[in-house]
Coordinates of C-alpha atoms in Angstrom, one line a residue:
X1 CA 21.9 -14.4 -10.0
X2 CA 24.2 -12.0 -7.8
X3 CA 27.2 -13.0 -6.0
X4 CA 25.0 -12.7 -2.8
X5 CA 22.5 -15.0 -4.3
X6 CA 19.7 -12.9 -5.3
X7 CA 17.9 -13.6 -8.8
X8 CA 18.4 -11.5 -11.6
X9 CA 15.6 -11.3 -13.5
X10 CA 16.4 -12.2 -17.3
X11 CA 19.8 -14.0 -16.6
X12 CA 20.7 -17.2 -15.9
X13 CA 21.0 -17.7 -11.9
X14 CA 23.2 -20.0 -9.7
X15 CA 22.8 -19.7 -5.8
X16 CA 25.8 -19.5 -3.8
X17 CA 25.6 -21.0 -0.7
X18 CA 25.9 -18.5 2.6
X19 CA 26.7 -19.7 6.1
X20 CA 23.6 -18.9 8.5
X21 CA 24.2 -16.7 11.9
X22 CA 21.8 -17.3 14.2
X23 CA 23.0 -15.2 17.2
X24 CA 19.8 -13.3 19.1
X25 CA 16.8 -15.4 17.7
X26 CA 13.8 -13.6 17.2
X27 CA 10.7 -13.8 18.7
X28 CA 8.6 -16.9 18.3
X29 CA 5.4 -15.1 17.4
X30 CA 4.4 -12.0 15.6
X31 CA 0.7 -11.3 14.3
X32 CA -0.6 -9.0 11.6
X33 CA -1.8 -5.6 12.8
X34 CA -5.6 -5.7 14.2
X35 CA -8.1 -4.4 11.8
X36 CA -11.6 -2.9 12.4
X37 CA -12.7 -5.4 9.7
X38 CA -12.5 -7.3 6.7
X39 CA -9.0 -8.7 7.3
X40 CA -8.7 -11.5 9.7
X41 CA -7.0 -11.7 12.6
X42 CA -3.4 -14.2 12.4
X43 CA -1.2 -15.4 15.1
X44 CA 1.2 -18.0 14.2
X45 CA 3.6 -20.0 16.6
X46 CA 6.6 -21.9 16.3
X47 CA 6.7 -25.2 18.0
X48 CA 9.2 -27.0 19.3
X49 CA 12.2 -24.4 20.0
X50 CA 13.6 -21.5 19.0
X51 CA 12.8 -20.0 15.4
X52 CA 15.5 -20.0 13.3
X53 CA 16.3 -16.7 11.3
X54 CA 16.4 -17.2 7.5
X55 CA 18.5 -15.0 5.3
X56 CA 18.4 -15.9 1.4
X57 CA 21.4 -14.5 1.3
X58 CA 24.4 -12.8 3.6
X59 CA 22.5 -9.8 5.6
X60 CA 25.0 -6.8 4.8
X61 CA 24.5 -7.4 1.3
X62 CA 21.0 -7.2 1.2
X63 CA 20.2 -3.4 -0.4
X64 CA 17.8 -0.9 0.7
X65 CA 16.6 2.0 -0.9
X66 CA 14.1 4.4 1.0
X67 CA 12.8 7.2 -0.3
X68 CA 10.7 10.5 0.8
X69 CA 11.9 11.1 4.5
X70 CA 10.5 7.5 5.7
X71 CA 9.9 7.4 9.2
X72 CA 12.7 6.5 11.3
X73 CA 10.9 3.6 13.1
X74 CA 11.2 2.4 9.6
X75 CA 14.6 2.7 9.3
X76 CA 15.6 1.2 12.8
X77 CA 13.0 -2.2 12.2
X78 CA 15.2 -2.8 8.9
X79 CA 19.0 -1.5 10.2
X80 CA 18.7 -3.6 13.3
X81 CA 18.7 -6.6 10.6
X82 CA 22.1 -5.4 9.4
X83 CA 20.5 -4.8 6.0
X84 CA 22.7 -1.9 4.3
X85 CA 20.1 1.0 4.0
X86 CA 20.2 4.1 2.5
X87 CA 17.7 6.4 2.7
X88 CA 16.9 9.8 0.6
X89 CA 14.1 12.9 2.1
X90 CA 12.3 13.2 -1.4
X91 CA 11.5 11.2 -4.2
X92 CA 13.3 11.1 -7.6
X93 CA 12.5 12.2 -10.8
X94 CA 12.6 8.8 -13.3
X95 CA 16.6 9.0 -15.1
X96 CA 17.9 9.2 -11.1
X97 CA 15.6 6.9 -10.0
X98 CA 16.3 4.4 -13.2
X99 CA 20.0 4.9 -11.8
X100 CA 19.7 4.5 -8.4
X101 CA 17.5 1.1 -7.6
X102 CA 19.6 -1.3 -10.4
X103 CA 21.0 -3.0 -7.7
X104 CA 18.4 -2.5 -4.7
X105 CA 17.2 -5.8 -3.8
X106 CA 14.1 -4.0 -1.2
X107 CA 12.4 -0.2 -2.3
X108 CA 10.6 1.5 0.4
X109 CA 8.5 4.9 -1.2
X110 CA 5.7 6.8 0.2
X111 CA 2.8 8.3 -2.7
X112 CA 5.1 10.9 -4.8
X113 CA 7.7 8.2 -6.7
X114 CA 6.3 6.6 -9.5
X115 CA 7.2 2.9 -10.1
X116 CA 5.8 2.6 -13.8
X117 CA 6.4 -0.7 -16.0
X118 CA 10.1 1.5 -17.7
X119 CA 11.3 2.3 -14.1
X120 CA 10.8 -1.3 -12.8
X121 CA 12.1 -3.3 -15.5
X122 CA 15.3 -1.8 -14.9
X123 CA 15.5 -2.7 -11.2
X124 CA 16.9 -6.4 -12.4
X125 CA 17.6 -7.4 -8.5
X126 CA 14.3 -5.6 -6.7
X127 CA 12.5 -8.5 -4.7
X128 CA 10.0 -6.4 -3.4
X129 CA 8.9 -2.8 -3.1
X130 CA 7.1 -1.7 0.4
X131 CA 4.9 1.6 0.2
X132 CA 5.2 3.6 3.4
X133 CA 1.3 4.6 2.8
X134 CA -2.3 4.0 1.9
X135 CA -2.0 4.0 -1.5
X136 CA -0.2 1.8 -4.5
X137 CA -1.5 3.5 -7.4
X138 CA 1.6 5.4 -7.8
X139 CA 3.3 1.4 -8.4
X140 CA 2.5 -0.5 -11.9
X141 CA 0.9 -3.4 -10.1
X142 CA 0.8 -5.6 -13.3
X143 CA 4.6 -5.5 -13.8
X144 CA 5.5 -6.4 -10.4
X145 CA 2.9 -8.9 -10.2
X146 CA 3.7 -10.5 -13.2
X147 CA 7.9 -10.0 -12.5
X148 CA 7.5 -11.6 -9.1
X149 CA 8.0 -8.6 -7.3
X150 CA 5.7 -8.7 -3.9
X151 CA 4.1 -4.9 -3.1
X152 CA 3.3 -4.1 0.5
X153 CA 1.4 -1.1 1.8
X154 CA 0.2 0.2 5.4
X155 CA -3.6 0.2 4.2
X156 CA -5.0 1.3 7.9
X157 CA -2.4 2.7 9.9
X158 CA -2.9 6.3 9.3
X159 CA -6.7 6.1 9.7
X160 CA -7.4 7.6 12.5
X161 CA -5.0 10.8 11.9
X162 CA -6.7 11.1 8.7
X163 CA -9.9 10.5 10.3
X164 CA -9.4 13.6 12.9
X165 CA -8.5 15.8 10.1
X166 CA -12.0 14.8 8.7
X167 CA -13.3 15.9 11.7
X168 CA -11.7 19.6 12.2
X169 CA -12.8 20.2 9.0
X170 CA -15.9 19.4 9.4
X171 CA -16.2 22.0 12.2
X172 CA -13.6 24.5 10.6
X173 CA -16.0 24.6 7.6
X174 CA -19.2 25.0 9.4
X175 CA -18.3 27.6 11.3
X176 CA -16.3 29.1 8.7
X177 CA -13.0 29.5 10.5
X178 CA -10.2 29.5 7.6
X179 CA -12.0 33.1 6.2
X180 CA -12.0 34.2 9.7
X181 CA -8.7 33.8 11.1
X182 CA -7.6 35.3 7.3
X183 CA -9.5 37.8 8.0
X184 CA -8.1 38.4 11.5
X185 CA -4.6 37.4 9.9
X186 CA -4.9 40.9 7.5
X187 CA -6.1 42.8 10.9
X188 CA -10.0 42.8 9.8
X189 CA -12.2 42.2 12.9
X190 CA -15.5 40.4 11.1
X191 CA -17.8 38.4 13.9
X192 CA -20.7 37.1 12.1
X193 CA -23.4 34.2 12.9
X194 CA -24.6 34.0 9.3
X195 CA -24.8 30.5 7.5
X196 CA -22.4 29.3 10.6
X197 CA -23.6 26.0 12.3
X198 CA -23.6 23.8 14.8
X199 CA -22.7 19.9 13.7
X200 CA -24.7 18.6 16.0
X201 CA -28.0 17.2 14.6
X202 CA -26.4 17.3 11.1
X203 CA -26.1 14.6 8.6
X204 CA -22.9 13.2 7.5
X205 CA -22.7 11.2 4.1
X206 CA -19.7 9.1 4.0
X207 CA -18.7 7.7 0.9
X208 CA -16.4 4.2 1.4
X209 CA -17.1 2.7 4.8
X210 CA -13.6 1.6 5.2
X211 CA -10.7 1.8 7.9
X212 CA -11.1 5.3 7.4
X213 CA -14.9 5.8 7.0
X214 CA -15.9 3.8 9.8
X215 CA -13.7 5.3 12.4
X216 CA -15.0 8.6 11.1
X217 CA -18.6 6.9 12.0
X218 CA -18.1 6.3 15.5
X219 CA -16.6 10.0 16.0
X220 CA -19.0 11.9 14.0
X221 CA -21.8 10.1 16.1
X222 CA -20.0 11.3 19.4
X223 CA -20.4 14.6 18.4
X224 CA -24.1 14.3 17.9
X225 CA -24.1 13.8 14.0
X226 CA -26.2 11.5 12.2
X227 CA -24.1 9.3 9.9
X228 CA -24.6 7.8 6.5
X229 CA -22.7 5.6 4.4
X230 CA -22.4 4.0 0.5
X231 CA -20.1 1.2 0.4
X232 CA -19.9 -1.1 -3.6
X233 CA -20.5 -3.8 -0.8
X234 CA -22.2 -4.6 2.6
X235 CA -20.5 -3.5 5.4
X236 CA -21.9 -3.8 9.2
X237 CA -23.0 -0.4 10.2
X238 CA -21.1 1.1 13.7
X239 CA -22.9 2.4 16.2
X240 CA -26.5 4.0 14.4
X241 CA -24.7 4.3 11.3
X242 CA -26.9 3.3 8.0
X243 CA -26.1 2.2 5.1
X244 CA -27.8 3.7 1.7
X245 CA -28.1 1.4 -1.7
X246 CA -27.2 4.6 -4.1
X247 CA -24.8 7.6 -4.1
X248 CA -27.4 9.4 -5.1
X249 CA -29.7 8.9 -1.9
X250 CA -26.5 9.7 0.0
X251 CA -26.1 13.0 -1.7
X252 CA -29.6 14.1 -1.6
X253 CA -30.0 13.3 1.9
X254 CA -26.1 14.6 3.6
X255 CA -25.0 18.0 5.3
X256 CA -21.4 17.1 4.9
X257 CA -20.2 14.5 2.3
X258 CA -17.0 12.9 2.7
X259 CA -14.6 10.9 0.5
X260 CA -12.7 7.9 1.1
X261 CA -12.4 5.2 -1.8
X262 CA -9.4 4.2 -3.7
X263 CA -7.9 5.6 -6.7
X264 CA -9.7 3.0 -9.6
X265 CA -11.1 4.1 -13.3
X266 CA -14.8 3.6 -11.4
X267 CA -13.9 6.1 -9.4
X268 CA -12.2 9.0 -11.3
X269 CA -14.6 11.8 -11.6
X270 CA -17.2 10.5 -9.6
X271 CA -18.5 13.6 -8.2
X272 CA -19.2 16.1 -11.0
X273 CA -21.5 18.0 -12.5
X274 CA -24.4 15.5 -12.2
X275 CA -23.1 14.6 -8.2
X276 CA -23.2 18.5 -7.5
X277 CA -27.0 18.9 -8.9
X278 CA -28.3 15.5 -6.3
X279 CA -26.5 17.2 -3.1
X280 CA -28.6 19.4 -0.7
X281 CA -28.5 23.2 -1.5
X282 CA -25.9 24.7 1.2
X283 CA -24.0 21.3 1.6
X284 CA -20.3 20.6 2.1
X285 CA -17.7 18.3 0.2
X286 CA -14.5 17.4 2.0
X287 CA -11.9 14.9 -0.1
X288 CA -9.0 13.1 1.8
X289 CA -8.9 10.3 -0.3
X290 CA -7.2 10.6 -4.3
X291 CA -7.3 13.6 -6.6
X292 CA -8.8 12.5 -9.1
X293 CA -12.4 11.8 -7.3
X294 CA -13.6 14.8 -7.8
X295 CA -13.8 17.4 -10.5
X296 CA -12.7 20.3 -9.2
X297 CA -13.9 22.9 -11.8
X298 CA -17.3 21.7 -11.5
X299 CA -16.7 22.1 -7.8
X300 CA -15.6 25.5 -8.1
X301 CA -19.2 25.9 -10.5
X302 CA -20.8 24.8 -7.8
X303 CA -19.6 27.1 -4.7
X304 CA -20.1 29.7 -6.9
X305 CA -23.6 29.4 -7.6
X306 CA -23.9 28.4 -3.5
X307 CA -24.9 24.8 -4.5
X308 CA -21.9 23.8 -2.5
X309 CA -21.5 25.9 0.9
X310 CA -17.7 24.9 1.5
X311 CA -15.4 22.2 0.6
X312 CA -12.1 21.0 2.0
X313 CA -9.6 19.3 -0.2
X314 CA -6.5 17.2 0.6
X315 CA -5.5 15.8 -2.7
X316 CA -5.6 16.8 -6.4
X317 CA -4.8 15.1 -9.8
X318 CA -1.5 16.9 -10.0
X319 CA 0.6 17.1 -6.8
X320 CA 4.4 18.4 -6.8
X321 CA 6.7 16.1 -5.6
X322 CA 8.4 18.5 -3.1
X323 CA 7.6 21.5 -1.2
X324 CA 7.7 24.8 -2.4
X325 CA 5.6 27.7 -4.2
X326 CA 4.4 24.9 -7.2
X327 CA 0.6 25.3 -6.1
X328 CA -0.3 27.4 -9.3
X329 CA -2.0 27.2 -12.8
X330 CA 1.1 25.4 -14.1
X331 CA 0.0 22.3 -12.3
X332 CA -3.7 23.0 -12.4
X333 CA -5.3 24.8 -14.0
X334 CA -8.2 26.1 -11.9
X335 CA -5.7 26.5 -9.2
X336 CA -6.0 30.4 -8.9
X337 CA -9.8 29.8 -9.2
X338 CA -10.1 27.2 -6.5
X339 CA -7.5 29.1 -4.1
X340 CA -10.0 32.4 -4.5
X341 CA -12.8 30.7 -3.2
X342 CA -14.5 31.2 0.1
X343 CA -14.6 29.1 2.5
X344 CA -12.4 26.4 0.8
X345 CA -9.7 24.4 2.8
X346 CA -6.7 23.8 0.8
X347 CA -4.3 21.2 2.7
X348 CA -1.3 19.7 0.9
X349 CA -2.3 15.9 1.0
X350 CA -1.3 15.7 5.0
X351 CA -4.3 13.7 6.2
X352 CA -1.6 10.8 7.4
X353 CA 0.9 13.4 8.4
X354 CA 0.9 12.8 11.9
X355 CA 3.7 11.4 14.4
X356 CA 2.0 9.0 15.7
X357 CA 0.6 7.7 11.9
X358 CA 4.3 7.7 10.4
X359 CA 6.0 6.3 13.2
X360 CA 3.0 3.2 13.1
X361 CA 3.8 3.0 9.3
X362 CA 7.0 2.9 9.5
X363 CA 6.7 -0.1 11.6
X364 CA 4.6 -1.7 10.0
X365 CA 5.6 -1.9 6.8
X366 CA 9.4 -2.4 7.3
X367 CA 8.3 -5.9 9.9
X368 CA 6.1 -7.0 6.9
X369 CA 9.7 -6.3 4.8
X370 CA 11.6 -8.3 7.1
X371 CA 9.2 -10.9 7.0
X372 CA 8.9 -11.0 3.3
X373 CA 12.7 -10.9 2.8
X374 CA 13.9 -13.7 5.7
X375 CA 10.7 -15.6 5.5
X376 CA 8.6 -15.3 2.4
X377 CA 5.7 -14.5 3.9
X378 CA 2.8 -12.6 1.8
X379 CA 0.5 -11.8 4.4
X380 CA -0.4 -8.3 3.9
X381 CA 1.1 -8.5 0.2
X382 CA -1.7 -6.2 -2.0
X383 CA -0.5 -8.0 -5.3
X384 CA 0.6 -11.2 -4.3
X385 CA -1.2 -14.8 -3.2
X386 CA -1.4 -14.4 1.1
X387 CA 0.8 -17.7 2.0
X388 CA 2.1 -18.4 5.7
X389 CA 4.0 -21.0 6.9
X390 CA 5.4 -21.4 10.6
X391 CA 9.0 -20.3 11.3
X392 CA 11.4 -23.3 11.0
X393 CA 13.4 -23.9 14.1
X394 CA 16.9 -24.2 15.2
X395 CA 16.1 -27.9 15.9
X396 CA 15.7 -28.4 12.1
X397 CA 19.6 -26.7 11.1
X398 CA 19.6 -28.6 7.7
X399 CA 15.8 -27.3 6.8
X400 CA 15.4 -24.6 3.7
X401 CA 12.8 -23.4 2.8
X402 CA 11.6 -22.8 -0.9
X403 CA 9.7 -19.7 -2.0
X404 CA 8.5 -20.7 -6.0
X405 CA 6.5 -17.5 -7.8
X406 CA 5.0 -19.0 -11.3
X407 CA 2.7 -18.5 -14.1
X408 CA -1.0 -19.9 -12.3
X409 CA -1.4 -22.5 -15.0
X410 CA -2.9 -25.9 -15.3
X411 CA -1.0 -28.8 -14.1
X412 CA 1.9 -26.8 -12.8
X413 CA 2.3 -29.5 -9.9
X414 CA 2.1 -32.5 -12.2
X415 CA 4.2 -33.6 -15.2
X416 CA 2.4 -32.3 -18.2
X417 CA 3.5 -30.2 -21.1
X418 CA 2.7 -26.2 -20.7
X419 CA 1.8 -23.7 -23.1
X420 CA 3.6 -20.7 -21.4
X421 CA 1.1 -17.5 -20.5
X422 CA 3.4 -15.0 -22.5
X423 CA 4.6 -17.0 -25.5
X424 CA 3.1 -19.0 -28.0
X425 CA 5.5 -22.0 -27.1
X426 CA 4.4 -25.2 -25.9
X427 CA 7.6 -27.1 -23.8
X428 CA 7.8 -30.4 -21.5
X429 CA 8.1 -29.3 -18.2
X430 CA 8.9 -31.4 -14.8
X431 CA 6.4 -30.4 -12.1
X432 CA 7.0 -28.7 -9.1
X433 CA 6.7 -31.7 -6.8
X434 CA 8.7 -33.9 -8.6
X435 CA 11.4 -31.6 -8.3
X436 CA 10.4 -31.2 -4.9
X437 CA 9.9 -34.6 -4.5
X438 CA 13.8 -36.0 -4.4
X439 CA 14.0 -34.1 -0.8
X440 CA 11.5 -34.6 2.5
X441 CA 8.6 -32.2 2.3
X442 CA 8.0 -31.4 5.2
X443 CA 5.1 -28.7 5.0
X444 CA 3.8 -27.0 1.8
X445 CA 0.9 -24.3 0.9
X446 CA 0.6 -23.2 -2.0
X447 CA -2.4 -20.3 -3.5
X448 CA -3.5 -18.7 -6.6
X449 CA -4.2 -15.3 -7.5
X450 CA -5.0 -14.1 -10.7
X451 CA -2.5 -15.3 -13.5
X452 CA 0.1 -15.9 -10.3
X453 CA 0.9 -18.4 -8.2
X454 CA 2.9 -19.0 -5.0
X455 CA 4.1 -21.9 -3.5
X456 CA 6.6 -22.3 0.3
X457 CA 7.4 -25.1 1.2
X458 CA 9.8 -26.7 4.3
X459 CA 12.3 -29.0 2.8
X460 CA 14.6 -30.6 5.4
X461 CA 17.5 -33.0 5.4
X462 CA 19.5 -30.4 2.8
X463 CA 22.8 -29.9 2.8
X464 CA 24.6 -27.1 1.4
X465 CA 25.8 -28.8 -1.5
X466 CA 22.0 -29.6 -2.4
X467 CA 21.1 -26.2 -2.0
X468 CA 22.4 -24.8 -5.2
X469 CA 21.0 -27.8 -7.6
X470 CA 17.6 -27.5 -6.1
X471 CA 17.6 -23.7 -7.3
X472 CA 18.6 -24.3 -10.6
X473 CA 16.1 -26.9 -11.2
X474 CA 13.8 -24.7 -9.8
X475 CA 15.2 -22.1 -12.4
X476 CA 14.6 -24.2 -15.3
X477 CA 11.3 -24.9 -15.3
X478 CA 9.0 -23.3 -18.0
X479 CA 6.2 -22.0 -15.4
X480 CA 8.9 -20.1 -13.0
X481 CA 8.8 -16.3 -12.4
X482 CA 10.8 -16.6 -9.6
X483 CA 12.3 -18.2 -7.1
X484 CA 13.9 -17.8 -3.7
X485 CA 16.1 -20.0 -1.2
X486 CA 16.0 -19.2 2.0
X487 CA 18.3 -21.4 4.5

């Protein structure tokens, strides 16, 4: 445990009890960002007064590290709680990095820095780790998860930019407009009609009807397109949208095929050789979703037999971390193949790099920081238990509240003796409640996910002397990953 009263993972803790200021209370609602689907829709009240702002610790000691040019929106939602943050423009390569977040108590990265299991276990005071992006591949979600350490992500508000970006490509490609402003860039005048289309009336394939493929729906369908889609599941189809039941009949049957699915071992590679052979002679590929979806020298084998008509690519396996002349056979090695290609759009990975996306991201995932950090809250969390409780109030001054990560194991809550998941030792453990239990509970929720578990719960009628021997019994039990105070 810091001075400040932050857990150190892997030492033994004692909290240190902080006075609360309470001087502009916040608002008494907030709400999670609206979704086209598959999240639901929260609002969440406080009742009876003002809410009361928790800190688990005093705010200007509470250490923030944001890396890659984060927007400043970002920066502002997370200053204005007198957090001391520091932020860098690129990412770091692993010995700086290693260096730099051993005491950060909150990370904020975007997709270039790599959070593996060596880099995190060295970050002893991280709480959480907020990913200014789609994406959390580039975070070893099994170490945080099973460390305690909560992961947030922005997974929809850069949709539509990326969506748009889709959609000029789409056109750019069809009507062959990178080779011809080249062309007019080198002073050649070359007007042609050949193999150059309208979309209208065309088929687009879209594969992963998500926050990003649906929206591409509706727009592809206002410019006359006919829209198909292959989801792993069942999704409502948007306007006259359908869905196929293969990848294959999507191939077979799409003008343009788009990519949007996650980065997962299922989906590594999954259009290759085989994918190229199902797809209609003269088609077009566009990928705005990971690198390694596609592989690219079976691509390039395809546009040059004129399987594949044009393709427009946004992401690759290998990626620098900063700008600069890197886009060579040094990272790639079909690079110089891929870059002589006709009709090919080669973007560097800027399908979210937008204003208006960045500033909404920035936003977004700093509030769901703030929330995490003074509240507890998980909503939104990709690797942790979704738990809400209401805001405490100012009428309840001697209320904490208790924020209790464990192992998800049987009997956790009840007195019983507990083989621990990652040793072969069997110890007697007092449960939760009864620990719990010597204090008024005044509301609890607790949820499972996985091998984790997360428990809040509104204790009242604490004073600050109690505070610290509730944490440290807390501490002691055998099931605890970690635990948090917040007063």
């Amino acid at each position: 445990m810091t001075a400040q009263g932050i857990p150190v993972r892997g030492e033994p803790s004692s909290l240190v009890p902080n006075s609360l200021s309470a001087s502009s209370p916040p608002t008494s609602s907030w709400q999670s960002p609206a979704s086209s689907f598959g999240r639901p829709h929260h609002n969440r009240k406080t009742t009876g007064g003002f809410p009361k702002q928790l800190k688990p610790f005093a705010t200007e000691d509470i250490k923030i590290l944001l890396l890659e040019n984060v927007n400043q929106t970002g920066i502002n939602v997370l200053t204005e709680q007198g957090y001391q943050v520091e932020c860098l423009k690129s990412s770091l390569p692993e010995d700086k990095l290693i260096e730099k977040i051993r005491d950060v108590h909150v990370l904020g990265i975007r997709s270039k820095t790599k959070l593996t299991a060596k880099v995190l276990s060295e970050a002893k005071s991280l709480v959480v780790v907020g990913c200014f992006c789609i994406g959390t591949n580039q975070v070893d979600l099994q170490y945080a998860t099973n460390h305690g350490i909560a992961v947030f992500n922005s997974p929809f508000s850069n949709s539509r930019s990326v969506a748009e970006l889709v959609i000029g490509e789409i056109i750019t490609l069809a009507r062959q407009l990178g080779d011809r402003s080249l062309e007019m860039h080198r002073g050649t005048w070359n007007k042609v009609s050949s193999k150059c289309w309208e979309v209208r009336g065309k088929t687009l394939g879209i594969v992963g009807y998500g926050h990003i493929g649906s929206q591409l729906c509706v727009m592809a369908e206002a410019m006359g397109m006919s829209v198909l889609y292959y989801d792993i599941v069942n999704l409502m189809a948007l306007g006259t949208a359908r869905q196929v039941p293969s990848l294959e009949a999507l191939l077979g049957a799409s003008d343009f095929v788009t990519l949007h699915v996650p980065e997962l071992p299922e989906t590594s590679g999954m259009i290759s050789a085989p994918q190229f052979e199902q797809m209609k002679n003269g088609s077009y590929l566009i990928n705005a979703s990971r690198g390694h979806v596609v592989d690219i020298p079976e691509l390039v084998n395809a546009m040059r037999t004129g399987k594949v008509a044009g393709a427009a690519l946004d992401v690759y396996p290998n990626e620098p971390a900063g700008n600069g002349d890197y886009f060579m056979n040094n990272l790639n090695p079909w690079a110089e193949d891929l870059r002589n290609l006709k009709n090919v759009i080669l973007t560097p990975h800027i399908g979210g790099s937008t204003e208006e996306a960045q500033s909404a991201i920035g936003v977004e995932v700093a509030e769901a920081l703030v929330r995490y950090v003074n509240e507890g809250t998980t909503l939104g969390a990709v690797n942790m238990p979704e738990v809400i409780l209401r805001s405490l109030t100012l009428d309840e001054p001697n209320s904490v509240r208790v924020i209790y990560i464990h192992h998800n194991i049987p009997g956790v809550l009840r007195k019983g003796t507990h083989k621990l998941l990652y040793s072969n030792e069997c110890r007697l453990s007092l449960p939760v409640n009864e620990v719990l239990g010597d204090h008024n509970v005044d509301k609890q929720m607790t949820d499972s996910r996985g091998e984790i578990a997360y428990l809040m719960a509104d204790i009242s009628s604490v004073n600050q002397g109690e505070i610290k021997d509730l944490f440290e019994a807390l501490e002691s039990l055998s099931s605890r990953i970690m635990t948090r105070v917040l007063y």
